[in-house]
Amino acid sequence: MFLGRVVGTVWSTVKWPELSGLKLLLVRPYDLSELRTGVLTPSQEAVVCADLLDAGIGDDVIIAYGHAARVAAWEASLDHPPPAAPPIPIDAAVVAVVDRYHISESEEPPPPVAPR
Amino acid sequence: MFLGRVVGTVWSTVKWPELSGLKLLLVRPYDLSELRTGVLTPSQEAVVCADLLDAGIGDDVIIAYGHAARVAAWEASLDHPPPAAPPIPIDAAVVAVVDRYHISESEEPPPPVAPR
Amino acid sequence: MFLGRVVGTVWSTVKWPELSGLKLLLVRPYDLSELRTGVLTPSQEAVVCADLLDAGIGDDVIIAYGHAARVAAWEASLDHPPPAAPPIPIDAAVVAVVDRYHISESEEPPPPVAPR
Amino acid sequence: MFLGRVVGTVWSTVKWPELSGLKLLLVRPYDLSELRTGVLTPSQEAVVCADLLDAGIGDDVIIAYGHAARVAAWEASLDHPPPAAPPIPIDAAVVAVVDRYHISESEEPPPPVAPR
Amino acid sequence: MFLGRVVGTVWSTVKWPELSGLKLLLVRPYDLSELRTGVLTPSQEAVVCADLLDAGIGDDVIIAYGHAARVAAWEASLDHPPPAAPPIPIDAAVVAVVDRYHISESEEPPPPVAPR
């Protein structure tokens, strides 16, 4: 999963009934130094994600890929547990809206377990 | 999922009956600054995707990977719901044709939730 | 999926009966400018792929990852439809041999749908 | 899987019952030279991972993606074996806490099997 | 799959019974020019892989990800065929030990199928 900010919305013509009621967001991932300093640097990445948590532009969210995204999309829209392989043609979804986070401030933590 | 532009088509000799009727497109992903400015910069990436939505060269599309792509390919070509693991040898497909999108214009949104 | 060229072959000692009869190729992905110009630039990537389509060195092929690769490997070697999760320890396979492709020549296509 | 260090924690508002009791960590992957020298260099990557092994900030951990992460999350929280596709909306988890590692010290090992 | 060299071993405290008897190796992927020239250049990547083929430091191996890795881990340790989704919390494994390989020597093979 990754932590990112919602920066946009996409509208589209689709054929799949599962996608037609689904909100699609553009999310920009954070890198580690941005999380440490709170200062954003230019980023080129834009991930399209399904959203069923009512996230809006400017929100910080956690995105999961693959089966996890389809479980999230299924459970939010339906009451019963998802099937083993939810037949939803998405591969990324918002799985959490971030309230706050803590991160160690040192840029250079002590060395890892020494090689032997 | 990612947002990209259809830039080409591929013809091939294949052995799999599932692929033989499937249109294969070359799609070039957009990066975030291209979506913000509308100005394209040179890109090196080219993803081969199955298409069942009649997308053409110059169209903007959303591409999904993995199980999502196989669900999309199955549902577009057949009437009944897909099996748990659609036996189609593709890993990427067009899942939506983009009508329009909205994106926040600021290059530097306010800082994320402050570290504590 | 990606479009690439077969550049080598690998021989190995393996324990899995499913792999022992499987040809393993080294494939070098193309980037978009190579497809546009027909001129290759130095590349560092080498993907190991199972091949059941009799591709040879110099052939242009389409490679799929994950479940798609296992479906391809299963269907080419056996007559009956694959199980939901083919028990073959590979994650990449040749799914098509490329005959020809068409790609838009402009390096800078018109801007995408304008942001609003 | 990759080897990384726990550098932070994330708190979030979520709708999925499976995630509500799950601790989410920020993990920074190591690169090979850091493992060889024990000296960390600035890194930009931050992966959000579920943790059920009580890892804390400063711990070195192994992270797995996809089905492996959901198996780990399921087994740690429940007694019985996991279903074929655990319905948990996560795609990364701590699967081991690292005690120590050994790595070959040479930066330039002897050449690989010679091409023929 | 990718071709790489075993460069290290990891020991860890784990809770999963499936992992406790599993050897974990650090593998460094080769790039294409290294395979062509036999001369290694500095690399930063280190992948943690399960090994059930008795590979050792200095061996050249093929690594598979995801379901393929779990099939390999299951089949090597147990006699019966694997279940549809082997409940093993790993996502990468050694699936073959490389004996030798052949690679085309030219850095610039003839151009691909010409665009039309």
Coordinates of C-alpha atoms in Angstrom, one line a residue:
Chain A
M1 CA 0.0 0.0 0.0
F2 CA 1.1 3.6 -0.3
L3 CA 0.2 6.9 1.2
G4 CA -0.9 9.6 -1.2
R5 CA -3.0 12.7 -1.8
V6 CA -6.2 12.9 -3.8
V7 CA -5.5 15.5 -6.6
G8 CA -8.3 14.8 -9.2
T9 CA -11.3 13.0 -10.5
V10 CA -12.0 11.1 -13.7
W11 CA -15.3 10.7 -15.6
S12 CA -15.6 8.0 -18.2
T13 CA -17.8 6.0 -20.5
V14 CA -17.6 2.4 -19.4
K15 CA -19.4 -0.8 -20.3
W16 CA -19.0 -2.7 -17.0
P17 CA -21.9 -2.4 -14.7
E18 CA -19.6 -2.8 -11.7
L19 CA -17.6 0.3 -12.7
S20 CA -20.5 2.5 -13.7
G21 CA -21.4 3.6 -10.1
L22 CA -17.8 3.8 -9.0
K23 CA -16.0 7.1 -8.3
L24 CA -12.5 7.2 -9.9
L25 CA -9.9 9.5 -8.3
L26 CA -6.4 10.5 -9.3
V27 CA -4.0 10.0 -6.4
R28 CA -0.4 11.3 -6.2
P29 CA 1.9 9.2 -4.0
Y30 CA 4.1 10.8 -1.3
D31 CA 7.7 10.1 -1.0
L32 CA 9.5 9.6 2.3
S33 CA 11.2 13.0 2.4
E34 CA 7.8 14.7 1.9
L35 CA 6.3 12.8 4.8
R36 CA 9.4 13.7 7.0
T37 CA 9.4 17.4 6.1
G38 CA 5.8 18.2 5.2
V39 CA 7.2 20.0 2.1
L40 CA 6.0 18.6 -1.3
T41 CA 8.4 18.3 -4.2
P42 CA 7.2 18.0 -7.9
S43 CA 6.0 14.5 -8.6
Q44 CA 5.1 12.9 -11.9
E45 CA 3.1 9.9 -10.7
A46 CA -0.7 9.7 -11.0
V47 CA -2.6 6.6 -10.0
V48 CA -6.3 6.1 -10.9
C49 CA -8.1 4.5 -7.9
A50 CA -11.7 3.5 -7.1
D51 CA -13.1 5.3 -4.1
L52 CA -15.9 4.1 -1.8
L53 CA -14.9 6.1 1.3
D54 CA -16.0 9.5 0.1
A55 CA -12.5 10.9 -0.1
G56 CA -12.2 14.3 -1.7
I57 CA -9.5 16.4 -3.3
G58 CA -6.8 17.3 -0.8
D59 CA -7.5 14.2 1.4
D60 CA -4.6 12.0 2.4
V61 CA -5.4 8.3 1.7
I62 CA -4.0 4.8 1.7
I63 CA -4.2 3.0 -1.7
A64 CA -4.1 -0.8 -2.1
Y65 CA -3.7 -2.8 -5.3
G66 CA -5.1 -6.0 -6.7
H67 CA -7.3 -8.3 -4.8
A68 CA -7.3 -6.0 -1.8
A69 CA -8.8 -3.2 -3.9
R70 CA -11.6 -5.4 -5.2
V71 CA -12.4 -6.6 -1.7
A72 CA -12.6 -3.0 -0.6
A73 CA -14.9 -2.1 -3.5
W74 CA -17.1 -5.1 -2.9
E75 CA -17.5 -4.7 0.8
A76 CA -18.3 -1.0 0.7
S77 CA -21.1 -1.4 -1.8
L78 CA -22.7 -4.7 -0.7
D79 CA -23.7 -6.2 2.6
H80 CA -22.6 -9.7 2.3
P81 CA -19.0 -11.0 2.3
P82 CA -17.1 -10.9 -1.0
P83 CA -16.7 -13.9 -3.2
A84 CA -13.2 -15.4 -3.5
A85 CA -12.5 -13.3 -6.6
P86 CA -14.8 -10.3 -6.7
P87 CA -15.6 -9.7 -10.5
I88 CA -14.9 -6.0 -10.5
P89 CA -12.6 -4.6 -13.2
I90 CA -10.4 -2.4 -10.9
D91 CA -6.9 -2.9 -9.5
A92 CA -6.5 0.0 -7.1
A93 CA -8.8 1.5 -4.4
V94 CA -8.8 3.8 -1.5
V95 CA -8.8 1.5 1.6
A96 CA -8.4 4.2 4.3
V97 CA -8.5 7.9 4.8
V98 CA -5.5 9.1 6.9
D99 CA -6.1 11.0 10.1
R100 CA -2.5 11.5 11.1
Y101 CA 0.9 9.8 11.0
H102 CA 4.1 9.7 13.0
I103 CA 7.5 9.3 11.3
S104 CA 11.0 9.1 12.8
E105 CA 12.7 12.4 12.1
S106 CA 16.3 11.3 11.6
E107 CA 17.3 11.1 8.0
E108 CA 20.0 8.7 8.9
P109 CA 18.9 6.1 11.5
P110 CA 21.6 3.9 13.1
P111 CA 23.1 1.3 10.7
P112 CA 21.2 -1.9 10.2
V113 CA 22.3 -5.3 11.7
A114 CA 26.0 -5.5 10.8
P115 CA 27.0 -7.9 8.0
R116 CA 29.1 -10.9 9.1
Chain B
M1 CA -5.0 1.7 -12.8
F2 CA -3.5 4.4 -14.9
L3 CA -4.6 7.0 -17.4
G4 CA -3.0 6.9 -20.8
R5 CA -3.4 7.5 -24.5
V6 CA -3.8 4.9 -27.2
V7 CA -0.9 5.3 -29.6
G8 CA -0.8 2.1 -31.7
T9 CA -2.1 -1.4 -32.5
V10 CA -0.3 -4.8 -32.6
W11 CA -1.1 -7.8 -34.8
S12 CA 0.2 -11.2 -33.8
T13 CA 0.2 -14.9 -34.4
V14 CA -1.1 -16.6 -31.3
K15 CA -2.1 -20.0 -30.3
W16 CA -4.6 -19.2 -27.6
P17 CA -8.2 -19.2 -28.7
E18 CA -9.0 -16.6 -26.1
L19 CA -6.6 -14.1 -27.6
S20 CA -7.3 -14.7 -31.3
G21 CA -10.3 -12.4 -31.4
L22 CA -8.9 -9.8 -29.0
K23 CA -7.7 -6.4 -30.2
L24 CA -4.3 -5.5 -28.7
L25 CA -3.4 -1.8 -28.3
L26 CA -0.3 0.1 -27.4
V27 CA -1.0 2.6 -24.6
R28 CA 1.3 5.4 -23.4
P29 CA 0.7 6.4 -19.7
Y30 CA 0.3 10.1 -18.8
D31 CA 2.3 11.6 -16.0
L32 CA 0.9 14.0 -13.5
S33 CA 2.4 17.2 -15.0
E34 CA 1.0 16.3 -18.4
L35 CA -2.5 16.0 -16.9
R36 CA -2.0 19.3 -15.1
T37 CA -0.7 21.3 -18.0
G38 CA -2.1 19.5 -21.1
V39 CA 1.4 19.6 -22.6
L40 CA 2.9 16.2 -23.4
T41 CA 6.6 15.5 -22.7
P42 CA 8.6 12.7 -24.4
S43 CA 7.7 9.3 -22.8
Q44 CA 9.3 5.9 -23.2
E45 CA 6.7 3.6 -21.8
A46 CA 4.5 1.5 -24.0
V47 CA 2.0 -1.0 -22.5
V48 CA 0.3 -3.6 -24.5
C49 CA -3.4 -3.9 -23.5
A50 CA -6.4 -5.9 -24.6
D51 CA -9.3 -3.7 -25.7
L52 CA -13.0 -4.6 -25.8
L53 CA -14.4 -1.0 -25.6
D54 CA -13.6 -0.1 -29.2
A55 CA -11.0 2.5 -28.2
G56 CA -9.1 4.0 -31.1
I57 CA -5.7 5.8 -31.6
G58 CA -5.8 9.1 -29.8
D59 CA -8.4 8.1 -27.2
D60 CA -7.7 8.6 -23.5
V61 CA -8.3 5.4 -21.6
I62 CA -8.0 3.8 -18.1
I63 CA -5.9 0.6 -18.0
A64 CA -6.2 -2.0 -15.3
Y65 CA -3.8 -4.9 -14.6
G66 CA -4.2 -8.5 -13.6
H67 CA -7.5 -10.1 -12.6
A68 CA -9.3 -6.9 -13.3
A69 CA -8.2 -7.0 -16.9
R70 CA -9.4 -10.6 -17.3
V71 CA -12.7 -9.8 -15.7
A72 CA -13.1 -6.9 -18.2
A73 CA -12.2 -9.1 -21.2
W74 CA -14.5 -11.8 -20.1
E75 CA -17.5 -9.7 -19.4
A76 CA -17.3 -7.8 -22.6
S77 CA -17.2 -10.9 -24.8
L78 CA -19.6 -13.1 -23.0
D79 CA -23.0 -12.8 -21.4
H80 CA -22.6 -14.7 -18.2
P81 CA -20.7 -13.7 -15.1
P82 CA -16.9 -14.6 -15.2
P83 CA -15.5 -17.6 -13.4
A84 CA -13.3 -17.0 -10.3
A85 CA -10.2 -17.0 -12.5
P86 CA -11.0 -16.2 -16.1
P87 CA -8.7 -18.4 -18.2
I88 CA -7.5 -15.6 -20.6
P89 CA -3.8 -15.1 -21.1
I90 CA -3.8 -11.3 -20.8
D91 CA -2.7 -9.1 -17.9
A92 CA -3.8 -5.6 -19.0
A93 CA -7.0 -4.2 -20.5
V94 CA -8.9 -1.0 -21.3
V95 CA -11.5 -0.8 -18.6
A96 CA -12.9 2.7 -19.4
V97 CA -12.7 5.4 -22.1
V98 CA -12.1 8.8 -20.5
D99 CA -14.6 11.6 -21.2
R100 CA -13.0 14.3 -19.1
Y101 CA -11.1 14.8 -15.9
H102 CA -10.6 17.4 -13.2
I103 CA -7.3 18.0 -11.5
S104 CA -6.2 20.4 -8.9
E105 CA -4.0 23.1 -10.5
S106 CA -1.6 23.9 -7.8
E107 CA 1.8 22.2 -8.3
E108 CA 2.4 22.4 -4.6
P109 CA -0.6 21.7 -2.4
P110 CA -0.5 22.5 1.3
P111 CA 1.7 20.2 3.4
P112 CA 0.3 16.9 4.4
V113 CA -0.7 16.1 7.9
A114 CA 2.3 17.2 10.0
P115 CA 4.5 14.6 11.5
R116 CA 4.5 14.3 15.3
Chain C
M1 CA 1.7 -6.9 -21.2
F2 CA 4.8 -5.6 -23.0
L3 CA 6.4 -5.9 -26.4
G4 CA 10.0 -7.1 -26.5
R5 CA 12.6 -9.0 -28.4
V6 CA 13.9 -12.5 -27.7
V7 CA 17.7 -12.1 -27.0
G8 CA 18.7 -15.3 -25.3
T9 CA 18.0 -18.7 -23.7
V10 CA 18.5 -20.1 -20.2
W11 CA 19.3 -23.7 -19.2
S12 CA 18.8 -24.7 -15.6
T13 CA 18.6 -27.5 -13.1
V14 CA 15.1 -27.5 -11.6
K15 CA 13.1 -29.6 -9.3
W16 CA 9.6 -28.8 -10.5
P17 CA 8.2 -31.3 -13.0
E18 CA 6.2 -28.5 -14.5
L19 CA 9.3 -26.5 -15.4
S20 CA 11.5 -29.3 -16.6
G21 CA 10.0 -29.4 -20.1
L22 CA 9.6 -25.6 -20.4
K23 CA 11.8 -23.5 -22.6
L24 CA 13.0 -20.3 -20.8
L25 CA 13.9 -17.2 -22.9
L26 CA 15.5 -13.9 -22.1
V27 CA 13.4 -11.0 -23.5
R28 CA 14.4 -7.4 -23.8
P29 CA 11.4 -4.9 -23.6
Y30 CA 11.1 -2.2 -26.3
D31 CA 10.5 1.4 -25.2
L32 CA 8.1 3.7 -27.1
S33 CA 10.7 5.6 -29.0
E34 CA 12.2 2.4 -30.3
L35 CA 8.8 1.3 -31.6
R36 CA 8.4 4.8 -33.2
T37 CA 11.8 5.0 -34.9
G38 CA 12.8 1.4 -35.4
V39 CA 16.2 2.4 -33.9
L40 CA 17.2 0.5 -30.8
T41 CA 18.9 2.2 -27.9
P42 CA 21.0 0.4 -25.2
S43 CA 18.7 -1.3 -22.7
Q44 CA 19.4 -2.9 -19.4
E45 CA 16.3 -4.9 -18.8
A46 CA 16.2 -8.7 -19.2
V47 CA 13.0 -10.7 -18.3
V48 CA 13.1 -14.5 -18.1
C49 CA 9.9 -15.9 -19.7
A50 CA 8.5 -19.3 -20.4
D51 CA 7.9 -20.0 -24.1
L52 CA 5.4 -22.5 -25.6
L53 CA 5.0 -20.7 -28.9
D54 CA 8.4 -21.7 -30.4
A55 CA 9.7 -18.2 -30.4
G56 CA 13.4 -17.9 -31.3
I57 CA 16.2 -15.3 -30.9
G58 CA 15.3 -12.2 -32.8
D59 CA 11.6 -12.7 -32.7
D60 CA 9.3 -9.9 -31.4
V61 CA 6.9 -11.2 -28.8
I62 CA 4.3 -10.1 -26.3
I63 CA 4.9 -11.1 -22.7
A64 CA 2.2 -11.4 -20.0
Y65 CA 2.8 -11.7 -16.2
G66 CA 1.2 -13.7 -13.4
H67 CA -2.0 -15.8 -13.9
A68 CA -2.0 -15.0 -17.6
A69 CA 1.4 -16.6 -18.0
R70 CA 0.3 -19.7 -16.2
V71 CA -2.8 -20.0 -18.3
A72 CA -0.7 -19.7 -21.4
A73 CA 1.7 -22.3 -20.3
W74 CA -1.0 -24.7 -19.2
E75 CA -3.1 -24.4 -22.4
A76 CA -0.2 -24.8 -24.7
S77 CA 0.9 -28.1 -23.1
L78 CA -2.4 -29.7 -22.2
D79 CA -5.6 -30.3 -24.0
H80 CA -8.2 -29.6 -21.3
P81 CA -9.0 -26.2 -19.8
P82 CA -6.7 -24.9 -17.0
P83 CA -7.7 -25.2 -13.4
A84 CA -8.6 -21.9 -11.5
A85 CA -4.9 -21.6 -10.4
P86 CA -2.6 -23.6 -12.6
P87 CA 0.2 -25.0 -10.3
I88 CA 3.1 -24.0 -12.5
P89 CA 6.0 -22.0 -10.9
I90 CA 6.4 -19.4 -13.6
D91 CA 5.2 -15.7 -13.6
A92 CA 6.0 -14.6 -17.2
A93 CA 5.4 -16.2 -20.6
V94 CA 5.3 -15.5 -24.3
V95 CA 1.6 -15.1 -25.1
A96 CA 1.9 -14.0 -28.8
V97 CA 4.5 -13.7 -31.5
V98 CA 4.2 -10.2 -33.2
D99 CA 3.6 -10.1 -36.9
R100 CA 3.5 -6.3 -37.3
Y101 CA 2.4 -3.2 -35.5
H102 CA 1.2 0.3 -36.2
I103 CA 2.1 3.3 -34.1
S104 CA 1.2 6.9 -34.4
E105 CA 4.3 8.8 -35.7
S106 CA 3.9 12.1 -33.9
E107 CA 6.1 12.4 -30.8
E108 CA 3.8 15.0 -29.4
P109 CA 0.2 14.2 -29.9
P110 CA -2.4 16.9 -29.3
P111 CA -3.0 17.7 -25.6
P112 CA -5.3 15.4 -23.6
V113 CA -8.7 16.3 -22.4
A114 CA -8.3 19.8 -20.9
P115 CA -8.3 20.0 -17.1
R116 CA -11.3 21.9 -15.7
Chain D
M1 CA 9.9 -9.7 -0.5
F2 CA 12.2 -6.9 0.6
L3 CA 14.2 -6.0 3.6
G4 CA 13.4 -2.6 5.2
R5 CA 13.3 -0.6 8.3
V6 CA 10.2 0.5 10.2
V7 CA 10.2 4.4 10.2
G8 CA 6.6 5.4 11.1
T9 CA 3.0 4.6 11.9
V10 CA -0.2 5.7 10.3
W11 CA -3.6 6.2 11.9
S12 CA -6.7 6.3 9.8
T13 CA -10.5 6.3 9.6
V14 CA -11.6 3.2 7.7
K15 CA -14.8 1.5 6.9
W16 CA -13.5 -2.1 6.6
P17 CA -13.9 -4.2 9.8
E18 CA -10.8 -6.2 8.8
L19 CA -8.6 -3.1 8.8
S20 CA -9.9 -1.4 11.9
G21 CA -7.9 -3.5 14.3
L22 CA -4.8 -3.6 12.1
K23 CA -1.6 -1.6 12.8
L24 CA -0.3 0.2 9.7
L25 CA 3.5 0.9 9.5
L26 CA 5.6 3.0 7.2
V27 CA 8.6 0.9 6.0
R28 CA 11.7 2.2 4.1
P29 CA 13.3 -0.4 1.9
Y30 CA 17.1 -1.0 2.1
D31 CA 19.2 -1.1 -1.0
L32 CA 22.1 -3.5 -1.6
S33 CA 24.9 -1.1 -0.8
E34 CA 23.3 -0.2 2.5
L35 CA 23.1 -3.8 3.5
R36 CA 26.8 -4.3 2.4
T37 CA 28.2 -1.2 4.2
G38 CA 25.8 -0.6 7.1
V39 CA 25.7 3.1 6.0
L40 CA 22.3 4.4 5.0
T41 CA 21.9 6.8 2.1
P42 CA 18.9 9.1 1.6
S43 CA 15.9 7.1 0.3
Q44 CA 12.5 8.3 -1.0
E45 CA 10.5 5.2 -0.8
A46 CA 7.8 4.6 1.9
V47 CA 5.6 1.5 1.8
V48 CA 2.5 1.2 4.0
C49 CA 2.3 -2.3 5.6
A50 CA 0.0 -4.1 7.9
D51 CA 1.8 -5.4 11.0
L52 CA 0.8 -8.3 13.2
L53 CA 4.2 -9.2 14.5
D54 CA 4.5 -6.3 16.9
A55 CA 7.3 -4.6 15.0
G56 CA 8.3 -1.2 16.2
I57 CA 10.1 1.9 14.8
G58 CA 13.7 1.1 14.1
D59 CA 13.1 -2.7 13.6
D60 CA 14.4 -4.4 10.5
V61 CA 11.6 -6.4 8.8
I62 CA 10.7 -8.4 5.7
I63 CA 7.7 -7.2 3.8
A64 CA 5.6 -9.4 1.4
Y65 CA 3.1 -8.2 -1.1
G66 CA -0.3 -9.5 -2.3
H67 CA -1.8 -12.8 -1.3
A68 CA 1.2 -13.5 1.0
A69 CA 0.4 -10.4 3.0
R70 CA -3.3 -11.4 3.4
V71 CA -2.3 -14.9 4.5
A72 CA 0.0 -13.4 7.1
A73 CA -2.6 -11.0 8.4
W74 CA -5.2 -13.7 8.5
E75 CA -3.1 -16.3 10.3
A76 CA -1.8 -13.9 12.9
S77 CA -5.3 -12.8 14.0
L78 CA -7.3 -16.0 13.7
D79 CA -6.7 -19.6 14.7
H80 CA -8.0 -21.5 11.7
P81 CA -6.3 -21.8 8.3
P82 CA -7.0 -18.9 5.9
P83 CA -9.6 -19.3 3.1
A84 CA -8.3 -19.5 -0.5
A85 CA -8.6 -15.7 -0.8
P86 CA -8.6 -13.9 2.6
P87 CA -11.1 -11.0 2.3
I88 CA -8.7 -8.4 3.8
P89 CA -8.2 -5.1 2.0
I90 CA -4.4 -5.0 2.4
D91 CA -1.6 -5.7 -0.1
A92 CA 1.6 -5.5 2.0
A93 CA 2.4 -6.9 5.5
V94 CA 5.4 -7.6 7.8
V95 CA 6.0 -11.3 7.5
A96 CA 9.2 -11.5 9.6
V97 CA 11.3 -9.5 12.0
V98 CA 15.0 -9.7 11.0
D99 CA 17.5 -11.0 13.6
R100 CA 20.6 -10.8 11.5
Y101 CA 21.8 -11.3 8.0
H102 CA 25.0 -12.3 6.1
I103 CA 26.0 -10.7 2.8
S104 CA 29.0 -11.3 0.6
E105 CA 31.3 -8.4 0.9
S106 CA 32.7 -8.1 -2.5
E107 CA 31.1 -5.4 -4.6
E108 CA 32.1 -7.2 -7.8
P109 CA 31.6 -10.9 -7.6
P110 CA 33.2 -13.1 -10.3
P111 CA 31.5 -12.9 -13.7
P112 CA 28.3 -14.9 -14.2
V113 CA 28.2 -18.0 -16.4
A114 CA 29.9 -17.0 -19.6
P115 CA 27.7 -16.4 -22.7
R116 CA 28.2 -18.8 -25.5
Chain E
M1 CA 11.0 -14.0 -13.7
F2 CA 14.5 -12.6 -13.5
L3 CA 18.0 -14.0 -13.5
G4 CA 20.1 -13.0 -10.4
R5 CA 22.9 -14.0 -8.2
V6 CA 22.6 -15.2 -4.6
V7 CA 24.5 -12.7 -2.4
G8 CA 23.3 -13.3 1.1
T9 CA 21.1 -15.0 3.7
V10 CA 18.6 -13.6 6.2
W11 CA 17.7 -15.0 9.7
S12 CA 14.5 -13.9 11.3
T13 CA 12.0 -14.4 14.1
V14 CA 8.7 -15.3 12.5
K15 CA 5.3 -16.4 13.7
W16 CA 4.1 -18.3 10.6
P17 CA 4.7 -22.0 10.8
E18 CA 5.1 -22.1 7.0
L19 CA 8.0 -19.7 7.1
S20 CA 9.9 -21.1 10.1
G21 CA 11.6 -23.9 8.1
L22 CA 12.2 -21.8 5.0
K23 CA 15.6 -20.5 4.0
L24 CA 15.5 -16.8 3.0
L25 CA 18.2 -15.6 0.5
L26 CA 19.2 -12.1 -0.7
V27 CA 19.3 -12.1 -4.5
R28 CA 20.8 -9.4 -6.8
P29 CA 19.2 -9.2 -10.3
Y30 CA 21.5 -9.1 -13.3
D31 CA 20.9 -6.4 -16.0
L32 CA 21.2 -7.2 -19.7
S33 CA 24.6 -5.7 -20.3
E34 CA 26.0 -7.8 -17.4
L35 CA 24.6 -10.9 -19.0
R36 CA 26.1 -9.8 -22.4
T37 CA 29.6 -8.9 -21.1
G38 CA 30.1 -11.0 -18.0
V39 CA 31.2 -7.8 -16.2
L40 CA 29.2 -6.8 -13.2
T41 CA 28.4 -3.1 -12.6
P42 CA 27.3 -1.8 -9.1
S43 CA 23.7 -2.6 -8.4
Q44 CA 21.4 -1.4 -5.6
E45 CA 18.6 -4.0 -5.8
A46 CA 18.3 -6.8 -3.2
V47 CA 15.3 -9.1 -3.3
V48 CA 14.5 -11.4 -0.4
C49 CA 13.5 -14.9 -1.8
A50 CA 12.5 -18.2 -0.3
D51 CA 14.8 -21.1 -1.4
L52 CA 14.0 -24.8 -1.5
L53 CA 16.5 -25.7 -4.1
D54 CA 19.6 -25.6 -1.9
A55 CA 21.0 -22.6 -3.7
G56 CA 24.1 -21.0 -2.1
I57 CA 26.0 -17.7 -2.2
G58 CA 27.4 -17.2 -5.7
D59 CA 24.9 -19.3 -7.5
D60 CA 22.9 -17.9 -10.4
V61 CA 19.2 -18.4 -10.0
I62 CA 15.8 -17.7 -11.5
I63 CA 13.3 -15.9 -9.2
A64 CA 9.6 -16.0 -9.7
Y65 CA 7.0 -13.8 -7.9
G66 CA 3.6 -14.3 -6.5
H67 CA 1.5 -17.4 -6.9
A68 CA 4.4 -19.1 -8.8
A69 CA 6.7 -18.6 -5.7
R70 CA 4.1 -20.2 -3.4
V71 CA 3.6 -23.2 -5.8
A72 CA 7.4 -23.7 -5.8
A73 CA 7.6 -23.5 -2.0
W74 CA 4.7 -25.8 -1.5
E75 CA 5.8 -28.5 -4.0
A76 CA 9.3 -28.6 -2.8
S77 CA 8.3 -29.2 0.8
L78 CA 5.3 -31.5 0.4
D79 CA 4.5 -34.5 -1.6
H80 CA 0.9 -33.8 -2.8
P81 CA -0.1 -31.2 -5.4
P82 CA -0.6 -27.6 -4.0
P83 CA -4.0 -26.2 -3.2
A84 CA -5.4 -23.5 -5.5
A85 CA -3.9 -20.8 -3.2
P86 CA -1.1 -22.2 -1.1
P87 CA -1.3 -20.4 2.3
I88 CA 2.4 -19.5 2.6
P89 CA 3.3 -15.9 3.4
I90 CA 6.0 -15.4 0.7
D91 CA 5.9 -13.6 -2.6
A92 CA 9.3 -14.6 -4.2
A93 CA 11.2 -17.9 -4.5
V94 CA 14.1 -19.5 -6.3
V95 CA 12.4 -21.6 -9.0
A96 CA 15.6 -22.8 -10.9
V97 CA 19.3 -22.9 -10.5
V98 CA 21.0 -21.7 -13.7
D99 CA 23.5 -24.0 -15.4
R100 CA 24.3 -21.8 -18.4
Y101 CA 22.7 -19.3 -20.8
H102 CA 23.1 -18.1 -24.3
I103 CA 22.6 -14.5 -25.3
S104 CA 22.9 -12.7 -28.6
E105 CA 26.1 -10.7 -28.6
S106 CA 25.1 -7.7 -30.6
E107 CA 24.2 -4.6 -28.5
E108 CA 22.1 -3.3 -31.4
P109 CA 20.1 -6.0 -33.1
P110 CA 18.4 -5.1 -36.4
P111 CA 15.4 -2.8 -36.1
P112 CA 12.0 -4.2 -35.0
V113 CA 9.1 -4.7 -37.4
A114 CA 8.9 -1.4 -39.2
P115 CA 5.9 0.9 -38.2
R116 CA 3.3 1.3 -40.9

